[in-house]
Short mmCIF file of C-alpha atoms and ligand atoms in Angstrom, two decimals:
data_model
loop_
_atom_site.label_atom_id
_atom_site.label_comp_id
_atom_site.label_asym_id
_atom_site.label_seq_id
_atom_site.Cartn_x
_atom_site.Cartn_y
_atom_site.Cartn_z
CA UNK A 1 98.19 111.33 77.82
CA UNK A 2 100.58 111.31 81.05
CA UNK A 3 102.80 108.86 81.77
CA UNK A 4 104.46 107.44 84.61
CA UNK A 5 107.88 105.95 85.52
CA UNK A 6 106.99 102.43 86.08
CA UNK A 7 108.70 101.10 89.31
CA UNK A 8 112.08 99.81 89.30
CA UNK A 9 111.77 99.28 85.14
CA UNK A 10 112.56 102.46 84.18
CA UNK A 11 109.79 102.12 81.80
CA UNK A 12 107.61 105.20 80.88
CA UNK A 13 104.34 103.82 80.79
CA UNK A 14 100.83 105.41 80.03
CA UNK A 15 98.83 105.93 83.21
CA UNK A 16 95.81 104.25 81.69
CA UNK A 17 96.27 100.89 80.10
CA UNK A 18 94.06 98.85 78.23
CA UNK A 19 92.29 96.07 79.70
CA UNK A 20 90.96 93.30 77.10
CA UNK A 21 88.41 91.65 78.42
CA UNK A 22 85.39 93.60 77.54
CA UNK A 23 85.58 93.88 73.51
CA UNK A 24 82.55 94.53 71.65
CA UNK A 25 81.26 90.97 70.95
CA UNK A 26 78.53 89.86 68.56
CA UNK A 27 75.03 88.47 69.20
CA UNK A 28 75.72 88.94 73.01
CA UNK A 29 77.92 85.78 72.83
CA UNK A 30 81.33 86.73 75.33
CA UNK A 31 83.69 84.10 72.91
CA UNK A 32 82.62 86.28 69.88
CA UNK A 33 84.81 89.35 69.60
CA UNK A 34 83.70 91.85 66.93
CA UNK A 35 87.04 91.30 65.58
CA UNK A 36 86.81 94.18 63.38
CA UNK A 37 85.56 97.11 65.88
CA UNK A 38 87.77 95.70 68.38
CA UNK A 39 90.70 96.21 66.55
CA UNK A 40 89.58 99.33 65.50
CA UNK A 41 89.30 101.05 69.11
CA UNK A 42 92.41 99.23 70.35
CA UNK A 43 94.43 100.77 67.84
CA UNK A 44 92.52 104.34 68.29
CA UNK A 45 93.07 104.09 72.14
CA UNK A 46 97.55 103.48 70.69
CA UNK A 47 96.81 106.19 68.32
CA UNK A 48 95.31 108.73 71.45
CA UNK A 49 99.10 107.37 73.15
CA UNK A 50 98.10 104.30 75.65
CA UNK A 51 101.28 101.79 75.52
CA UNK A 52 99.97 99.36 78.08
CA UNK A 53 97.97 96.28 76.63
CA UNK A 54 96.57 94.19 79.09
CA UNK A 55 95.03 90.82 77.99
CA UNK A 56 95.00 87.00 79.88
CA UNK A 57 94.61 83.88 78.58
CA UNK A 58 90.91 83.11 79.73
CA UNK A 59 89.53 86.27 78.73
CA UNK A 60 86.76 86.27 75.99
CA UNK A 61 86.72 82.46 75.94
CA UNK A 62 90.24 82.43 75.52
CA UNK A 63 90.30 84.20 72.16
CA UNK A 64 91.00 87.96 73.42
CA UNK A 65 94.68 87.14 73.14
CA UNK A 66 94.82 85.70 69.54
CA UNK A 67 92.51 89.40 68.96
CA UNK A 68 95.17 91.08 70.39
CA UNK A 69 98.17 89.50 68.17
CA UNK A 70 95.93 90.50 65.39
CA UNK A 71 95.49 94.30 66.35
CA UNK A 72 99.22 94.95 67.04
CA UNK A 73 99.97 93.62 63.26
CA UNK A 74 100.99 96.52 60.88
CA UNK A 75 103.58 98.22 63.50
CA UNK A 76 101.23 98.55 66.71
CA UNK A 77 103.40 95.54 68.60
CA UNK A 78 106.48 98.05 68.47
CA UNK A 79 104.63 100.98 70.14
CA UNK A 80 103.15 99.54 73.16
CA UNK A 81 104.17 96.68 76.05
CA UNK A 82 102.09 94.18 76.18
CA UNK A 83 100.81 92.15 79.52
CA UNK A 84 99.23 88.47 79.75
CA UNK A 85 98.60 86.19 82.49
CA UNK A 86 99.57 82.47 83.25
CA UNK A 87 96.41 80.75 84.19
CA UNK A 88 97.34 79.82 87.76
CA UNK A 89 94.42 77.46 88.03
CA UNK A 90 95.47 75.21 85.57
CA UNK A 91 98.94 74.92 86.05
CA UNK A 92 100.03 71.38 87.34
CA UNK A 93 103.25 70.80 86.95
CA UNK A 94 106.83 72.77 86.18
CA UNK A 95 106.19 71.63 82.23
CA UNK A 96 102.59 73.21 82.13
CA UNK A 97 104.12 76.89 83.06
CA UNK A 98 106.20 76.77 79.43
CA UNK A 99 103.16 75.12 77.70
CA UNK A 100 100.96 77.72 78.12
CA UNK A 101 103.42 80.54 78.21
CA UNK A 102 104.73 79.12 74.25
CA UNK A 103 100.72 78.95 73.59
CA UNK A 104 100.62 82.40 74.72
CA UNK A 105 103.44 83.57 72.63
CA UNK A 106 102.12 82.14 69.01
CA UNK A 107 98.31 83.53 70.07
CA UNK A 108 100.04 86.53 70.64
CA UNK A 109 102.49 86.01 67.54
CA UNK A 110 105.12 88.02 69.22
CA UNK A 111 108.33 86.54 70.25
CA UNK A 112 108.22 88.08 73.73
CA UNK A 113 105.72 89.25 76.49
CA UNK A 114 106.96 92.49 78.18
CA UNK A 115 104.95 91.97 81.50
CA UNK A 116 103.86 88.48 82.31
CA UNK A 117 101.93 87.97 85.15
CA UNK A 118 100.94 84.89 87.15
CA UNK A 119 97.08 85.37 87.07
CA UNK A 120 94.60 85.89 90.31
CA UNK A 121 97.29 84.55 92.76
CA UNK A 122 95.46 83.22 96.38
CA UNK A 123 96.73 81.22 98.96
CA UNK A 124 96.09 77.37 96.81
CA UNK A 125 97.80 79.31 94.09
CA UNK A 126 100.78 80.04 95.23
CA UNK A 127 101.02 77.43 97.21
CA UNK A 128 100.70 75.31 94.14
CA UNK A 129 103.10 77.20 92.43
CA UNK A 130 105.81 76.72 94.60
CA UNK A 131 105.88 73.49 94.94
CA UNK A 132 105.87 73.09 91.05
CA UNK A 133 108.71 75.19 90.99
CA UNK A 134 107.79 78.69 89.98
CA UNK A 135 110.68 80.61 90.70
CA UNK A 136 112.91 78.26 88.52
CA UNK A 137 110.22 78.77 85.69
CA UNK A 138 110.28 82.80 85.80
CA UNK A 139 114.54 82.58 85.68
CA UNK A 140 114.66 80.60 82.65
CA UNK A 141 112.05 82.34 81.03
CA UNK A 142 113.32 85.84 81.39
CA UNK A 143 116.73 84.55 80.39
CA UNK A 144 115.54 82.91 77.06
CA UNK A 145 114.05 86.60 76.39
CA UNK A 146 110.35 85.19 76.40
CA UNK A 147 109.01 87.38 79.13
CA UNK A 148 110.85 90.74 79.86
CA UNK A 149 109.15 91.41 83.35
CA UNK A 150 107.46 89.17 85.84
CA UNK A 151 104.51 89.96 88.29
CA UNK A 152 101.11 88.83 89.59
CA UNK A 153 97.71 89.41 89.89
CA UNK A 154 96.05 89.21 93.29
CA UNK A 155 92.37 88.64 95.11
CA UNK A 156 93.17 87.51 98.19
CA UNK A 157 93.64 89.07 101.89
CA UNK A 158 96.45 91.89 103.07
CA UNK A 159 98.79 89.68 104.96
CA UNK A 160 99.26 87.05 102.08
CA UNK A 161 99.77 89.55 99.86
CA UNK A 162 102.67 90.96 102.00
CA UNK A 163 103.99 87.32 102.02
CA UNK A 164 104.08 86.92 98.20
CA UNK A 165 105.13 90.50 98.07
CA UNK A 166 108.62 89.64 99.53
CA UNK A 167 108.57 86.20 98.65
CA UNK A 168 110.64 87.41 95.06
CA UNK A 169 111.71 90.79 93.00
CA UNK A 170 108.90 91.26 91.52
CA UNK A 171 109.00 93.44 88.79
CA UNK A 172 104.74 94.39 89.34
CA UNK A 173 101.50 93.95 90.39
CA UNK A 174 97.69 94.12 89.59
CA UNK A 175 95.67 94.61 92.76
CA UNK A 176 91.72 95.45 92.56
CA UNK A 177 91.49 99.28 94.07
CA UNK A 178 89.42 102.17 94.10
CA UNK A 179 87.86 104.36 96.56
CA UNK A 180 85.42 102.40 97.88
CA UNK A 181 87.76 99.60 98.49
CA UNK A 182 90.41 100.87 100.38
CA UNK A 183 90.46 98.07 102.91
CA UNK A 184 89.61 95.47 100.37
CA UNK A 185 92.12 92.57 99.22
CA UNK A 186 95.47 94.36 99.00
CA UNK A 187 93.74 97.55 99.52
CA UNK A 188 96.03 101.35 100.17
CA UNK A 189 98.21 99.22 102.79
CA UNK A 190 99.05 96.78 99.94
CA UNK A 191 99.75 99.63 97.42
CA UNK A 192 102.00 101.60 99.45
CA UNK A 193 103.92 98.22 100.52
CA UNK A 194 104.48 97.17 96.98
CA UNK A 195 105.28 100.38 95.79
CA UNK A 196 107.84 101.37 98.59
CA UNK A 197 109.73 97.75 97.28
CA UNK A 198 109.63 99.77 93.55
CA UNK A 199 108.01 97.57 91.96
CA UNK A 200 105.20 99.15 89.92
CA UNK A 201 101.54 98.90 90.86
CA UNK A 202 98.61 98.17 88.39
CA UNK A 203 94.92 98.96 89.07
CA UNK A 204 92.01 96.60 88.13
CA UNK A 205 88.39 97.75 88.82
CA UNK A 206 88.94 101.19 88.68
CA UNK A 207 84.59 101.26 88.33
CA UNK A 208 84.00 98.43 90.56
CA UNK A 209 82.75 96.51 88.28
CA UNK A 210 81.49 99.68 86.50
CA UNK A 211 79.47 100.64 89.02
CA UNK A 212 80.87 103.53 90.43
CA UNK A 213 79.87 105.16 86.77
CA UNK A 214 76.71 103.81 85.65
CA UNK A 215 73.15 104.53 87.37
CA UNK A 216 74.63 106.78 90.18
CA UNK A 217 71.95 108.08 92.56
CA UNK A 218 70.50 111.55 92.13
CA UNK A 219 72.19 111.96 95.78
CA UNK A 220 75.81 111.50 94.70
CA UNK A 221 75.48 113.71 91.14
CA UNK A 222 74.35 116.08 93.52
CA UNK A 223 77.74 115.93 95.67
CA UNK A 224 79.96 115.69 92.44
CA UNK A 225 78.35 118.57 90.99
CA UNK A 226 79.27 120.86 93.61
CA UNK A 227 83.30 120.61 92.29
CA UNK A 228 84.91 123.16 91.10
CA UNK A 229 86.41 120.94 87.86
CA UNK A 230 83.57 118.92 86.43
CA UNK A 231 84.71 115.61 86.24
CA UNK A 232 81.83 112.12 85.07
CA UNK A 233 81.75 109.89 87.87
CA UNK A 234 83.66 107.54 85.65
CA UNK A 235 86.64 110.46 86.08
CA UNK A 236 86.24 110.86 89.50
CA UNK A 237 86.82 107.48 90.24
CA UNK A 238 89.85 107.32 87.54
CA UNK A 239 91.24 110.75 89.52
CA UNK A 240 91.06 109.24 92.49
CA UNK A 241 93.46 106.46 91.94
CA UNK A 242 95.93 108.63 89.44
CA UNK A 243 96.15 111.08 92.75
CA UNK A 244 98.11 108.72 94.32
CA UNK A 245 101.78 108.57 93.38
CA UNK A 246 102.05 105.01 94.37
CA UNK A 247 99.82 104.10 91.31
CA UNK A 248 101.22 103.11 87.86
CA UNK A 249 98.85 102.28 85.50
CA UNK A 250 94.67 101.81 85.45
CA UNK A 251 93.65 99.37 83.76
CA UNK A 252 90.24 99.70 81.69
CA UNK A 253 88.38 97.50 79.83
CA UNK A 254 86.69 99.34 77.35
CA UNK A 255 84.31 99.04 73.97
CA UNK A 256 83.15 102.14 72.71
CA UNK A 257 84.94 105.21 71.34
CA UNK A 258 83.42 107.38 73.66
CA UNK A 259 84.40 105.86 76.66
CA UNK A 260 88.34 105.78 75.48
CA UNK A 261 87.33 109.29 74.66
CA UNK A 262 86.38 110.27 77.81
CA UNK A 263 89.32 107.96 79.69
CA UNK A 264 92.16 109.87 77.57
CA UNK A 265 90.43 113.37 78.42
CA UNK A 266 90.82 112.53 82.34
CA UNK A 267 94.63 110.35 82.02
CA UNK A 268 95.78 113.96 80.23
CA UNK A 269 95.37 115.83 83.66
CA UNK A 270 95.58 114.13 86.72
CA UNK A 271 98.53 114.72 88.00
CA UNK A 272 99.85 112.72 91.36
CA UNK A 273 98.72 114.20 94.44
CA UNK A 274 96.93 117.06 92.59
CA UNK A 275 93.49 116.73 93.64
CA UNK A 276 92.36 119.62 95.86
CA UNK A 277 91.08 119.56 99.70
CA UNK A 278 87.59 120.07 98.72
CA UNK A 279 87.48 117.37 95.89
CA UNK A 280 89.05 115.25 98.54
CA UNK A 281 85.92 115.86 100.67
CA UNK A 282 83.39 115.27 97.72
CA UNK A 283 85.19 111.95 97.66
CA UNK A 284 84.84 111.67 101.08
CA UNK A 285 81.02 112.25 101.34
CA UNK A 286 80.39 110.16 98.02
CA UNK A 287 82.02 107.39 100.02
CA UNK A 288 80.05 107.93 102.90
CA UNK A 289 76.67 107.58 101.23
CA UNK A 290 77.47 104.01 99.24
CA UNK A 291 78.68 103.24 102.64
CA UNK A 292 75.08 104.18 104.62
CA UNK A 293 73.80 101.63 102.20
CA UNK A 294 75.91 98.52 102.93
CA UNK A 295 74.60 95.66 105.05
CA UNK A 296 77.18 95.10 107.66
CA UNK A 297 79.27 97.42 108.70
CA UNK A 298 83.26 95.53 109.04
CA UNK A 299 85.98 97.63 108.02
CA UNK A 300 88.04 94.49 107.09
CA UNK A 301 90.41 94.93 109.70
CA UNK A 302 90.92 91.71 110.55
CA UNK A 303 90.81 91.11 113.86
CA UNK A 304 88.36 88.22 113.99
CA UNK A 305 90.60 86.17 111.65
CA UNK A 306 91.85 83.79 111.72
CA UNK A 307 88.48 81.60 112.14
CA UNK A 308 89.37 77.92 113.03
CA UNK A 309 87.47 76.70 110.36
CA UNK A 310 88.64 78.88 107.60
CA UNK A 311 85.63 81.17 106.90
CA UNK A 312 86.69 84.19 105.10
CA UNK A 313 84.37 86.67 107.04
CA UNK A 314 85.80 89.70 105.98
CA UNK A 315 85.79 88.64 102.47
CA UNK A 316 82.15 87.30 102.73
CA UNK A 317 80.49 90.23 103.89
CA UNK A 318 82.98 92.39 101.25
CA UNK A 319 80.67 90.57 98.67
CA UNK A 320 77.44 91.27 100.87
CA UNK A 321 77.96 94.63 100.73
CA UNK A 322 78.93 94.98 97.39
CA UNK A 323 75.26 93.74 96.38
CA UNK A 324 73.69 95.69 99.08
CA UNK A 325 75.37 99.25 98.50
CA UNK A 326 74.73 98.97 94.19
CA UNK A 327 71.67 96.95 94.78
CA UNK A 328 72.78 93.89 92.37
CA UNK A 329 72.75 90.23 94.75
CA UNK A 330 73.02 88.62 91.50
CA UNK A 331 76.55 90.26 90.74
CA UNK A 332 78.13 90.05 94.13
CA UNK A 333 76.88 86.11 94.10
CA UNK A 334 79.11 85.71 90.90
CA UNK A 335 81.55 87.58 92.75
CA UNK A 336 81.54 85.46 95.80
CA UNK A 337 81.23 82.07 94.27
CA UNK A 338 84.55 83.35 91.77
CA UNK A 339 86.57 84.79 94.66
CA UNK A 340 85.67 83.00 97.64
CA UNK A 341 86.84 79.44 97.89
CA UNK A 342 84.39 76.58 98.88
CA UNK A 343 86.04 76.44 102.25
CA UNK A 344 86.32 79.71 102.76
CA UNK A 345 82.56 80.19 102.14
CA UNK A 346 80.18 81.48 105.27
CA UNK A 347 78.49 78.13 105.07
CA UNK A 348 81.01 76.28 107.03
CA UNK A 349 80.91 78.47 110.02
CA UNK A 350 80.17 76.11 113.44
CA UNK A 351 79.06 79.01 115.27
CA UNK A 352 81.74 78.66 117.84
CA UNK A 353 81.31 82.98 118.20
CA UNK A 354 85.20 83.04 118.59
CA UNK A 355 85.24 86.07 116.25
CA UNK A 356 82.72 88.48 117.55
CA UNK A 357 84.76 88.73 120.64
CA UNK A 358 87.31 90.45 118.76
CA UNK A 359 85.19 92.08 116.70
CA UNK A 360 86.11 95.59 117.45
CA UNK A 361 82.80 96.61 115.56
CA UNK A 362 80.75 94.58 118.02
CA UNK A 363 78.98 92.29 114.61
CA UNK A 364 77.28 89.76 115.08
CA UNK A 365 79.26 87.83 112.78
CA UNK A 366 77.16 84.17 112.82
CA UNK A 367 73.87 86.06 112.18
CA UNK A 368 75.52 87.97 109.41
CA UNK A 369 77.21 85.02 108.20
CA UNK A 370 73.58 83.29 107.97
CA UNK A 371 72.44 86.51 105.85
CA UNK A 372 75.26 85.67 103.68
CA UNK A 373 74.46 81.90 103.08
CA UNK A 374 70.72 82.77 102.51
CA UNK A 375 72.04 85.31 99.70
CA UNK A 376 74.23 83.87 98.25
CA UNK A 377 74.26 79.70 99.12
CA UNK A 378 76.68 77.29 99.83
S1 SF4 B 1 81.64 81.74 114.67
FE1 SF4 B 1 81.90 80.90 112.62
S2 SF4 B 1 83.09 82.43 111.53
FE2 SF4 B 1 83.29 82.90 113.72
S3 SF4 B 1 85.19 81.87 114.30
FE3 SF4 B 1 83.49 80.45 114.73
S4 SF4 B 1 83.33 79.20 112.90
FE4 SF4 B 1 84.56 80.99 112.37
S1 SF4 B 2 86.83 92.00 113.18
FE1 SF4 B 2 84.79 92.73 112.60
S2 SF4 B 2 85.16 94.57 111.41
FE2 SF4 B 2 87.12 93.49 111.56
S3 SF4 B 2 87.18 92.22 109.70
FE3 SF4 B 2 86.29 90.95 111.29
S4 SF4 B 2 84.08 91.26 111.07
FE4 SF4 B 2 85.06 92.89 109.95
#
C-alpha cells in the first residue's frame, strides 16, 4: 500500500480509502448489512494497510455508521482515521449541526471524528448553512476535540465550488472525478484549485458508478490490452486518478475480497505522475470511444450559463450522456432526479434560445433539453 501526505495535515494517509456504502447486505434489502462479512472485509482491507474509513450518516439506511463503530472494536479505531458526513439536507438550525454530529459520535462509539465533512454541499446547501451559522459550528467543534479536521463533499458546478473553496481553511474535500469526467462538477480545474490551497483532495466515483469496470465493450479491452503493464479496467481507472499528484485518497466502496484484492494490488504501484506516454494515449482513445457514444456533445464549459431561468444545461445533458455512453437511462434518471434540483431541471426551460448563441459547440440546446425531459421527466 502507498501512501500520501495528506494536504496541509501532515497526515500520511493510504491512497485508497474505504468507502461504506456498498456492504454486502442480506436478502437484497440496502438497510440490511451482512454485519458479519462486512466487518470481516473492512478489517481485511486495515489488515492489507488502508487507514482511511469513509462512512455518512444516510448510507445503508443510516445503519453503515453504527457497522462501522462495530468493526473498529478490538483495536481497529486506533489504526485508521475515520470520515463521516453531516447530512446537509436536514440541517435547520445552528442546534441541529451538534445533534447529529453527538448522534454520529455514539453510532460511531468513538469520542472523535478525524475528518468530518459537510455532506453533498450545492448552492441551497451552503447557502443554508451559512445563515445557520456554520462556521461558528465547525470552531467549537474542533475545539471541544469532537472533529479533528473539517471539509465537504461537493456535486455542484466549477465556479461555486471555487466560492466555497475560499469561503474557509478547509482542511479537505470529496469531489466526484475520473477520466471521463474531467469537466464534470469540480472536475481537474477544481482539483488543482483545491489542492494548490493544500488542502487534501478525496475522490468519489473512481468507476463512475462502476461502470468504467463492469461490461466494457470488446472495443475498449481491445485498446487496454495493447499496454505494456496489464492493468483490469477497474485499475486503469484507479491509475488514472493516483497519476495525478494533486490526488489524496480514492475512495471505494467495496464488498467482496476480491475486489479489495485487486484495489490493494493497483494502490501498491501507482506512483504520482508515473504513468507512461503510451498508457496516457490508451487512456486517451478509451475516452474517445465512450465519448463517440454520448448524445450531445457539450464539453461543460459553461458559456451558455447562466440561463435566466435557472436550467442547469450543462448538468442536464452530463446525466444524458451518462445513460447514453453506458447505455443505462434508468441510472442516469436516478442520477438526475438526486443531483439536479427541481428548478434546475430541463423542464423549466422557456425556450428563450439565449444559450445557443453562446454555445461555442453550436447545440441546439432547447431541442436537447426536450430529449432530456422526454428521458428523464419533470
Ligand atoms: S433556451 Fe431554455 S435553457 Fe436556454 S437560456 Fe432560455 S430558458 Fe435557459
Ligand atoms: S455552452 Fe454548449 S458546450 Fe458549453 S456547457 Fe453550455 S451547452 Fe455545453
Amino acid at each position: 500500500m502507498l501512501y500520501r501526505k495528506f494536504g496541509n495535515t501532515g497526515e500520511e494517509l493510504s491512497i485508497l480509502g474505504y468507502g461504506c456504502m456498498r456492504l454486502p447486505v442480506l436478502e437484497g434489502d440496502d438497510a440490511k448489512i451482512n454485519e458479519e462479512e462486512a466487518i470481516r472485509q473492512i478489517r481485511y482491507g486495515i489488515d492489507k494497510g488502508i487507514n482511511y474509513i469513509d462512512t455518512a450518516y444516510p448510507y445503508h439506511g443510516g445503519n453503515s455508521e453504527a457497522l462501522v463503530g462495530k468493526a473498529l472494536a478490538d483495536g481497529y479505531r486506533e489504526k485508521v482515521k475515520l470520515a463521516t458526513k453531516l447530512p446537509s439536507w436536514s440541517v435547520r438550525s445552528r442546534e441541529d449541526m451538534d445533534k447529529y454530529l453527538n448522534r454520529q459520535l455514539d453510532r460511531l462509539n468513538t469520542d472523535c471524528i478525524d475528518f468530518y465533512l459537510l455532506h453533498a454541499l450545492n448552492e441551497q446547501r451552503w447557502e443554508n448553512y451559512k445563515k445557520h451559522g456554520v462556521f461558528d459550528f465547525i470552531k467549537k467543534a474542533k475545539e471541544d476535540g469532537r472533529i479533528k479536521y473539517i471539509g465537504f463533499s461537493f456535486h455542484d458546478e466549477l465556479p461555486l465550488f471555487k466560492e466555497i473553496v475560499d469561503a474557509y481553511d478547509w482542511d479537505c474535500c470529496l469531489i466526484q472525478y475520473n477520466f471521463m469526467d474531467e469537466n464534470f462538477q469540480a472536475g481537474t480545474e477544481g482539483l488543482k484549485y483545491a489542492a494548490a490551497k493544500g488542502m487534501g483532495v478525496l475522490i468519489m466515483e473512481p468507476l463512475r458508478g462502476g461502470y468504467l469496470a463492469k461490461d466494457v465493450p470488446d472495443e475498449i479491452m481491445d485498446i487496454w490490452n495493447q499496454a505494456d503493464e496489464k492493468r483490469s479496467p477497474a485499475q486503469w481507472a484507479m491509475s488514472f486518478l493516483w497519476n495525478r499528484p494533486e490526488v489524496g485518497i480514492v475512495l471505494s466502496g467495496m464488498n467482496d475480497i476480491s475486489q479489495i484484492d485487486e484495489n490493494v494490488e493497483a494502490a501498491g504501484k501507482v506512483q504520482p505522475e508515473s504513468l507512461t506516454e503510451k498508457d496516457a494515449g490508451l487512456i486517451e482513445q478509451v475516452k474517445e470511444i465512450y465519448k463517440s457514444r454520448m448524445a450531445v456533445n457539450c464539453t461543460n464549459c459553461q458559456y451558455c450559463m447562466p440561463c435566466p431561468v435557472g436550467v442547469s444545461i450543462p448538468g442536464c445533458f452530463g446525466f444524458l450522456n451518462t445513460g447514453a455512453m453506458f447505455e443505462d437511462m434508468k441510472y442516469a434518471k436516478g442520477q438526475y432526479k438526486t443531483f439536479i434540483l427541481k428548478d434546475n431541471r430541463a423542464s423549466n426551460c422557456i425556450e428563450c434560445g439565449v444559450c445557443e448563441e453562446k454555445c461555442p459547440q453550436n447545440i441546439e440546446i432547447r431541442n436537447m433539453l426536450k430529449e432530456v425531459v422526454k428521458e428523464f421527466g419533470d
